[in-house]
PDB file of C-alpha atoms in Angstrom:
ATOM      1  CA  MET A  25     155.842 177.880  44.542  1.00  0.00           C
ATOM      2  CA  LEU A  26     152.328 179.317  44.527  1.00  0.00           C
ATOM      3  CA  ASP A  27     151.454 175.719  46.558  1.00  0.00           C
ATOM      4  CA  ASN A  28     154.099 177.167  49.101  1.00  0.00           C
ATOM      5  CA  LYS A  29     152.311 180.881  49.499  1.00  0.00           C
ATOM      6  CA  LEU A  30     149.083 178.962  49.287  1.00  0.00           C
ATOM      7  CA  ALA A  31     150.602 177.022  52.779  1.00  0.00           C
ATOM      8  CA  GLN A  32     151.742 179.675  54.440  1.00  0.00           C
ATOM      9  CA  ASP A  33     148.947 181.842  54.003  1.00  0.00           C
ATOM     10  CA  GLU A  34     146.597 178.876  55.654  1.00  0.00           C
ATOM     11  CA  ALA A  35     149.364 178.726  58.276  1.00  0.00           C
ATOM     12  CA  GLN A  36     149.403 182.468  58.867  1.00  0.00           C
ATOM     13  CA  ARG A  37     145.020 182.344  59.051  1.00  0.00           C
ATOM     14  CA  ALA A  38     145.159 179.664  61.336  1.00  0.00           C
ATOM     15  CA  ALA A  39     147.638 181.387  63.565  1.00  0.00           C
ATOM     16  CA  ASN A  40     145.719 184.558  63.436  1.00  0.00           C
ATOM     17  CA  TYR A  41     142.842 182.385  64.315  1.00  0.00           C
ATOM     18  CA  GLU A  42     143.988 180.790  67.439  1.00  0.00           C
ATOM     19  CA  ALA A  43     145.297 183.920  69.066  1.00  0.00           C
ATOM     20  CA  LEU A  44     141.840 186.398  67.891  1.00  0.00           C
ATOM     21  CA  LYS A  45     139.967 183.314  69.799  1.00  0.00           C
ATOM     22  CA  SER A  46     142.543 182.913  72.976  1.00  0.00           C
ATOM     23  CA  GLU A  47     141.877 186.552  73.416  1.00  0.00           C
ATOM     24  CA  VAL A  48     138.364 186.362  73.109  1.00  0.00           C
ATOM     25  CA  LYS A  49     138.395 183.686  75.367  1.00  0.00           C
ATOM     26  CA  ALA A  50     140.286 185.595  77.969  1.00  0.00           C
ATOM     27  CA  LYS A  51     138.364 188.352  77.724  1.00  0.00           C
ATOM     28  CA  VAL A  52     134.422 187.281  78.084  1.00  0.00           C
ATOM     29  CA  GLY A  53     136.364 184.645  81.285  1.00  0.00           C
ATOM     30  CA  GLY A  54     137.513 188.401  82.739  1.00  0.00           C
ATOM     31  CA  GLU A  55     134.223 189.784  82.566  1.00  0.00           C
ATOM     32  CA  ILE A  56     132.780 186.853  83.621  1.00  0.00           C
ATOM     33  CA  THR A  57     134.841 187.037  86.883  1.00  0.00           C
ATOM     34  CA  SER A  58     134.574 190.656  87.286  1.00  0.00           C
ATOM     35  CA  GLU A  59     130.367 189.804  87.189  1.00  0.00           C
ATOM     36  CA  ALA A  60     130.232 187.042  89.827  1.00  0.00           C
ATOM     37  CA  GLN A  61     132.686 188.990  92.331  1.00  0.00           C
ATOM     38  CA  HIS A  62     130.362 192.272  91.773  1.00  0.00           C
ATOM     39  CA  ARG A  63     127.037 191.394  92.958  1.00  0.00           C
ATOM     40  CA  SER A  64     123.686 192.928  93.244  1.00  0.00           C
ATOM     41  CA  VAL A  65     122.531 194.074  96.657  1.00  0.00           C
ATOM     42  CA  THR A  66     119.360 192.386  95.860  1.00  0.00           C
ATOM     43  CA  GLU A  67     121.932 189.232  94.198  1.00  0.00           C
ATOM     44  CA  ALA A  68     123.103 189.438  97.693  1.00  0.00           C
ATOM     45  CA  GLN A  69     119.635 189.490  99.582  1.00  0.00           C
ATOM     46  CA  SER A  70     118.091 186.785  97.865  1.00  0.00           C
ATOM     47  CA  ILE A  71     120.752 184.376  98.381  1.00  0.00           C
ATOM     48  CA  ASP A  72     121.048 185.117 102.103  1.00  0.00           C
ATOM     49  CA  ASN A  73     117.580 184.709 102.352  1.00  0.00           C
ATOM     50  CA  LEU A  74     117.332 181.295 100.238  1.00  0.00           C
ATOM     51  CA  ALA A  75     120.611 180.126 102.758  1.00  0.00           C
ATOM     52  CA  GLY A  76     118.782 181.069 105.414  1.00  0.00           C
ATOM     53  CA  ASN A  77     115.373 179.278 104.658  1.00  0.00           C
ATOM     54  CA  LEU A  78     117.778 175.646 103.583  1.00  0.00           C
ATOM     55  CA  ARG A  79     119.435 176.524 107.626  1.00  0.00           C
ATOM     56  CA  GLN A  80     115.716 176.716 108.936  1.00  0.00           C
ATOM     57  CA  THR A  81     114.719 173.736 107.005  1.00  0.00           C
ATOM     58  CA  ALA A  82     117.776 171.344 107.850  1.00  0.00           C
ATOM     59  CA  VAL A  83     117.586 172.565 111.652  1.00  0.00           C
ATOM     60  CA  ASN A  84     113.250 171.600 111.538  1.00  0.00           C
ATOM     61  CA  ASP A  85     114.049 168.148 109.789  1.00  0.00           C
ATOM     62  CA  VAL A  86     116.462 167.396 112.304  1.00  0.00           C
ATOM     63  CA  ILE A  87     114.081 168.598 115.347  1.00  0.00           C
ATOM     64  CA  GLU A  88     111.484 165.791 113.854  1.00  0.00           C
ATOM     65  CA  THR A  89     113.600 163.309 113.367  1.00  0.00           C
ATOM     66  CA  GLN A  90     114.324 162.739 116.977  1.00  0.00           C
ATOM     67  CA  GLY A  91     111.151 162.887 117.795  1.00  0.00           C
ATOM     68  CA  ASP A  92     110.485 160.120 115.401  1.00  0.00           C
ATOM     69  CA  VAL A  93     113.233 158.649 117.209  1.00  0.00           C
ATOM     70  CA  SER A  94     112.334 158.859 120.413  1.00  0.00           C
ATOM     71  CA  ARG A  95     108.790 157.640 119.423  1.00  0.00           C
ATOM     72  CA  GLY A  96     110.253 154.991 117.421  1.00  0.00           C
ATOM     73  CA  ARG A  97     112.711 153.656 120.454  1.00  0.00           C
ATOM     74  CA  PHE A  98     109.719 153.786 122.877  1.00  0.00           C
ATOM     75  CA  LEU A  99     107.213 152.103 121.093  1.00  0.00           C
ATOM     76  CA  ALA A 100     110.402 148.871 119.784  1.00  0.00           C
ATOM     77  CA  ARG A 101     110.259 148.797 123.588  1.00  0.00           C
ATOM     78  CA  VAL A 102     106.254 148.646 123.796  1.00  0.00           C
ATOM     79  CA  SER A 103     106.571 146.229 121.066  1.00  0.00           C
ATOM     80  CA  GLN A 104     108.975 143.980 123.035  1.00  0.00           C
ATOM     81  CA  ILE A 105     106.763 143.950 125.837  1.00  0.00           C
ATOM     82  CA  VAL A 106     104.010 142.921 123.922  1.00  0.00           C
ATOM     83  CA  ASP A 107     106.459 139.781 122.152  1.00  0.00           C
ATOM     84  CA  TYR A 108     107.029 138.566 125.754  1.00  0.00           C
ATOM     85  CA  VAL A 109     104.121 138.347 127.005  1.00  0.00           C
ATOM     86  CA  PHE A 110     102.687 136.498 124.051  1.00  0.00           C
ATOM     87  CA  PHE A 111     105.529 134.157 123.913  1.00  0.00           C
ATOM     88  CA  LEU A 112     105.192 133.300 127.645  1.00  0.00           C
ATOM     89  CA  ILE A 113     101.008 132.965 126.713  1.00  0.00           C
ATOM     90  CA  TYR A 114     102.261 130.592 123.860  1.00  0.00           C
ATOM     91  CA  GLY A 115     104.625 128.669 125.930  1.00  0.00           C
ATOM     92  CA  PHE A 116     102.387 128.226 128.503  1.00  0.00           C
ATOM     93  CA  LEU A 117      99.524 126.700 126.561  1.00  0.00           C
ATOM     94  CA  ALA A 118     102.011 124.543 124.568  1.00  0.00           C
ATOM     95  CA  ILE A 119     102.916 123.219 127.936  1.00  0.00           C
ATOM     96  CA  ARG A 120      99.400 122.646 128.723  1.00  0.00           C
ATOM     97  CA  LEU A 121      98.988 120.578 125.278  1.00  0.00           C
ATOM     98  CA  MET A 122     102.142 118.383 125.787  1.00  0.00           C
ATOM     99  CA  LEU A 123     100.245 117.210 129.363  1.00  0.00           C
ATOM    100  CA  ALA A 124      97.408 116.489 128.308  1.00  0.00           C
ATOM    101  CA  LEU A 125      98.800 114.752 124.875  1.00  0.00           C
ATOM    102  CA  PHE A 126     101.102 112.298 127.402  1.00  0.00           C
ATOM    103  CA  ALA A 127      97.853 111.984 129.888  1.00  0.00           C
ATOM    104  CA  ALA A 128      99.817 113.724 132.815  1.00  0.00           C
ATOM    105  CA  ASN A 129      98.537 112.685 136.561  1.00  0.00           C
ATOM    106  CA  ASN A 130      96.039 116.048 137.030  1.00  0.00           C
ATOM    107  CA  SER A 131      97.194 115.526 140.336  1.00  0.00           C
ATOM    108  CA  SER A 132     100.452 116.789 140.026  1.00  0.00           C
ATOM    109  CA  GLU A 133     101.521 119.974 141.725  1.00  0.00           C
ATOM    110  CA  PHE A 134     103.213 120.979 138.374  1.00  0.00           C
ATOM    111  CA  VAL A 135     100.010 120.257 136.012  1.00  0.00           C
ATOM    112  CA  ARG A 136      97.725 122.076 138.582  1.00  0.00           C
ATOM    113  CA  LEU A 137     100.455 124.963 137.977  1.00  0.00           C
ATOM    114  CA  ILE A 138     100.306 125.297 134.708  1.00  0.00           C
ATOM    115  CA  LYS A 139      96.395 124.717 134.273  1.00  0.00           C
ATOM    116  CA  THR A 140      95.717 127.636 137.190  1.00  0.00           C
ATOM    117  CA  ILE A 141      98.470 129.901 135.277  1.00  0.00           C
ATOM    118  CA  THR A 142      96.857 128.702 131.602  1.00  0.00           C
ATOM    119  CA  ASP A 143      93.008 129.238 132.579  1.00  0.00           C
ATOM    120  CA  PRO A 144      92.511 132.860 132.130  1.00  0.00           C
ATOM    121  CA  PHE A 145      93.499 132.238 128.566  1.00  0.00           C
ATOM    122  CA  TYR A 146      92.305 128.687 127.590  1.00  0.00           C
ATOM    123  CA  SER A 147      88.751 129.381 129.137  1.00  0.00           C
ATOM    124  CA  PRO A 148      87.404 131.113 125.918  1.00  0.00           C
ATOM    125  CA  PHE A 149      88.286 128.659 123.910  1.00  0.00           C
ATOM    126  CA  LYS A 150      86.910 125.449 125.564  1.00  0.00           C
ATOM    127  CA  GLY A 151      84.441 123.332 124.160  1.00  0.00           C
ATOM    128  CA  ILE A 152      84.688 125.308 120.846  1.00  0.00           C
ATOM    129  CA  VAL A 153      86.001 122.035 119.202  1.00  0.00           C
ATOM    130  CA  PRO A 154      85.985 118.474 119.743  1.00  0.00           C
ATOM    131  CA  SER A 155      89.233 116.991 121.895  1.00  0.00           C
ATOM    132  CA  LEU A 156      90.482 113.760 120.346  1.00  0.00           C
ATOM    133  CA  SER A 157      91.282 111.112 122.730  1.00  0.00           C
ATOM    134  CA  ALA A 158      93.519 107.721 122.806  1.00  0.00           C
ATOM    135  CA  GLU A 159      93.308 104.615 124.853  1.00  0.00           C
ATOM    136  CA  GLY A 160      95.661 105.500 127.841  1.00  0.00           C
ATOM    137  CA  GLY A 161      94.020 109.020 128.398  1.00  0.00           C
ATOM    138  CA  PHE A 162      96.574 110.302 125.715  1.00  0.00           C
ATOM    139  CA  THR A 163      93.891 113.822 124.250  1.00  0.00           C
ATOM    140  CA  LEU A 164      94.945 115.979 121.632  1.00  0.00           C
ATOM    141  CA  VAL A 165      93.088 118.761 123.156  1.00  0.00           C
ATOM    142  CA  LEU A 166      92.124 120.806 119.834  1.00  0.00           C
ATOM    143  CA  PRO A 167      90.784 124.305 121.592  1.00  0.00           C
ATOM    144  CA  ILE A 168      94.250 124.626 123.264  1.00  0.00           C
ATOM    145  CA  ILE A 169      95.627 124.660 119.360  1.00  0.00           C
ATOM    146  CA  VAL A 170      92.650 127.205 118.335  1.00  0.00           C
ATOM    147  CA  ALA A 171      93.756 129.430 120.879  1.00  0.00           C
ATOM    148  CA  MET A 172      97.372 129.655 120.052  1.00  0.00           C
ATOM    149  CA  VAL A 173      96.322 130.570 116.319  1.00  0.00           C
ATOM    150  CA  VAL A 174      94.167 133.261 117.931  1.00  0.00           C
ATOM    151  CA  TYR A 175      96.504 134.680 119.897  1.00  0.00           C
ATOM    152  CA  LEU A 176      98.776 134.320 117.404  1.00  0.00           C
ATOM    153  CA  LEU A 177      96.768 136.157 114.959  1.00  0.00           C
ATOM    154  CA  LEU A 178      96.155 139.183 117.354  1.00  0.00           C
ATOM    155  CA  HIS A 179      99.606 139.134 118.805  1.00  0.00           C
ATOM    156  CA  LEU A 180     100.854 140.125 114.303  1.00  0.00           C
ATOM    157  CA  ALA A 181      97.855 142.604 114.763  1.00  0.00           C
ATOM    158  CA  ILE A 182      99.206 144.328 118.141  1.00  0.00           C
ATOM    159  CA  ASN A 183     102.618 144.603 115.823  1.00  0.00           C
ATOM    160  CA  GLY A 184     101.226 145.523 113.199  1.00  0.00           C
ATOM    161  CA  LEU A 185      99.435 148.626 114.817  1.00  0.00           C
ATOM    162  CA  LEU A 186     102.758 149.275 116.653  1.00  0.00           C
ATOM    163  CA  ARG A 187     104.366 149.829 113.662  1.00  0.00           C
ATOM    164  CA  ILE A 188     102.248 151.581 112.366  1.00  0.00           C
ATOM    165  CA  PHE A 189     103.012 154.333 114.276  1.00  0.00           C
ATOM    166  CA  VAL A 190     106.597 153.855 114.063  1.00  0.00           C
ATOM    167  CA  HIS A 191     106.456 154.739 110.433  1.00  0.00           C
ATOM    168  CA  ARG A 192     107.558 158.134 109.724  1.00  0.00           C
ATOM    169  CA  LYS A 193     104.831 159.926 106.853  1.00  0.00           C
ATOM    170  CA  THR A 194     107.362 161.889 104.727  1.00  0.00           C
ATOM    171  CA  THR A 195     105.639 164.334 102.330  1.00  0.00           C
ATOM    172  CA  VAL A 196     107.925 166.048  99.375  1.00  0.00           C
TER     173      VAL A 196
END
């Protein structure tokens, strides 16, 4: 009987504890809700100022990003034009190299046209290194290869410079 009485007391104590815990929880929750709904004038002003600052920052970021995108598009177009010009130079120099390598007839109109087109790009490199010749007029014109390498390096440098102007500087 003593064990039964002890078990009943313990059950009653646990039920009272749960009821008190629920009451305190409801009371605290109500107070928090009440405080959250009734903010002071200074809190409201602080929240409005913060929201206004965030809104202005977002607008400024969009405006700055639009400028970056426009600048990026323009410089990408410039880079495409630079690529095209250099690919033409590479192509014409490669044709001139092949014509010399296969001992093309210098009196041919096409050979003269290619030499006329490539002379402004090839002339700074003439005589820089000796050309290798074989029987029958076959010649490996090494200055053309040197010119192509120099123009490749110049091409890479120009594209690298354009990339510097495209990349956006970010600050935190």
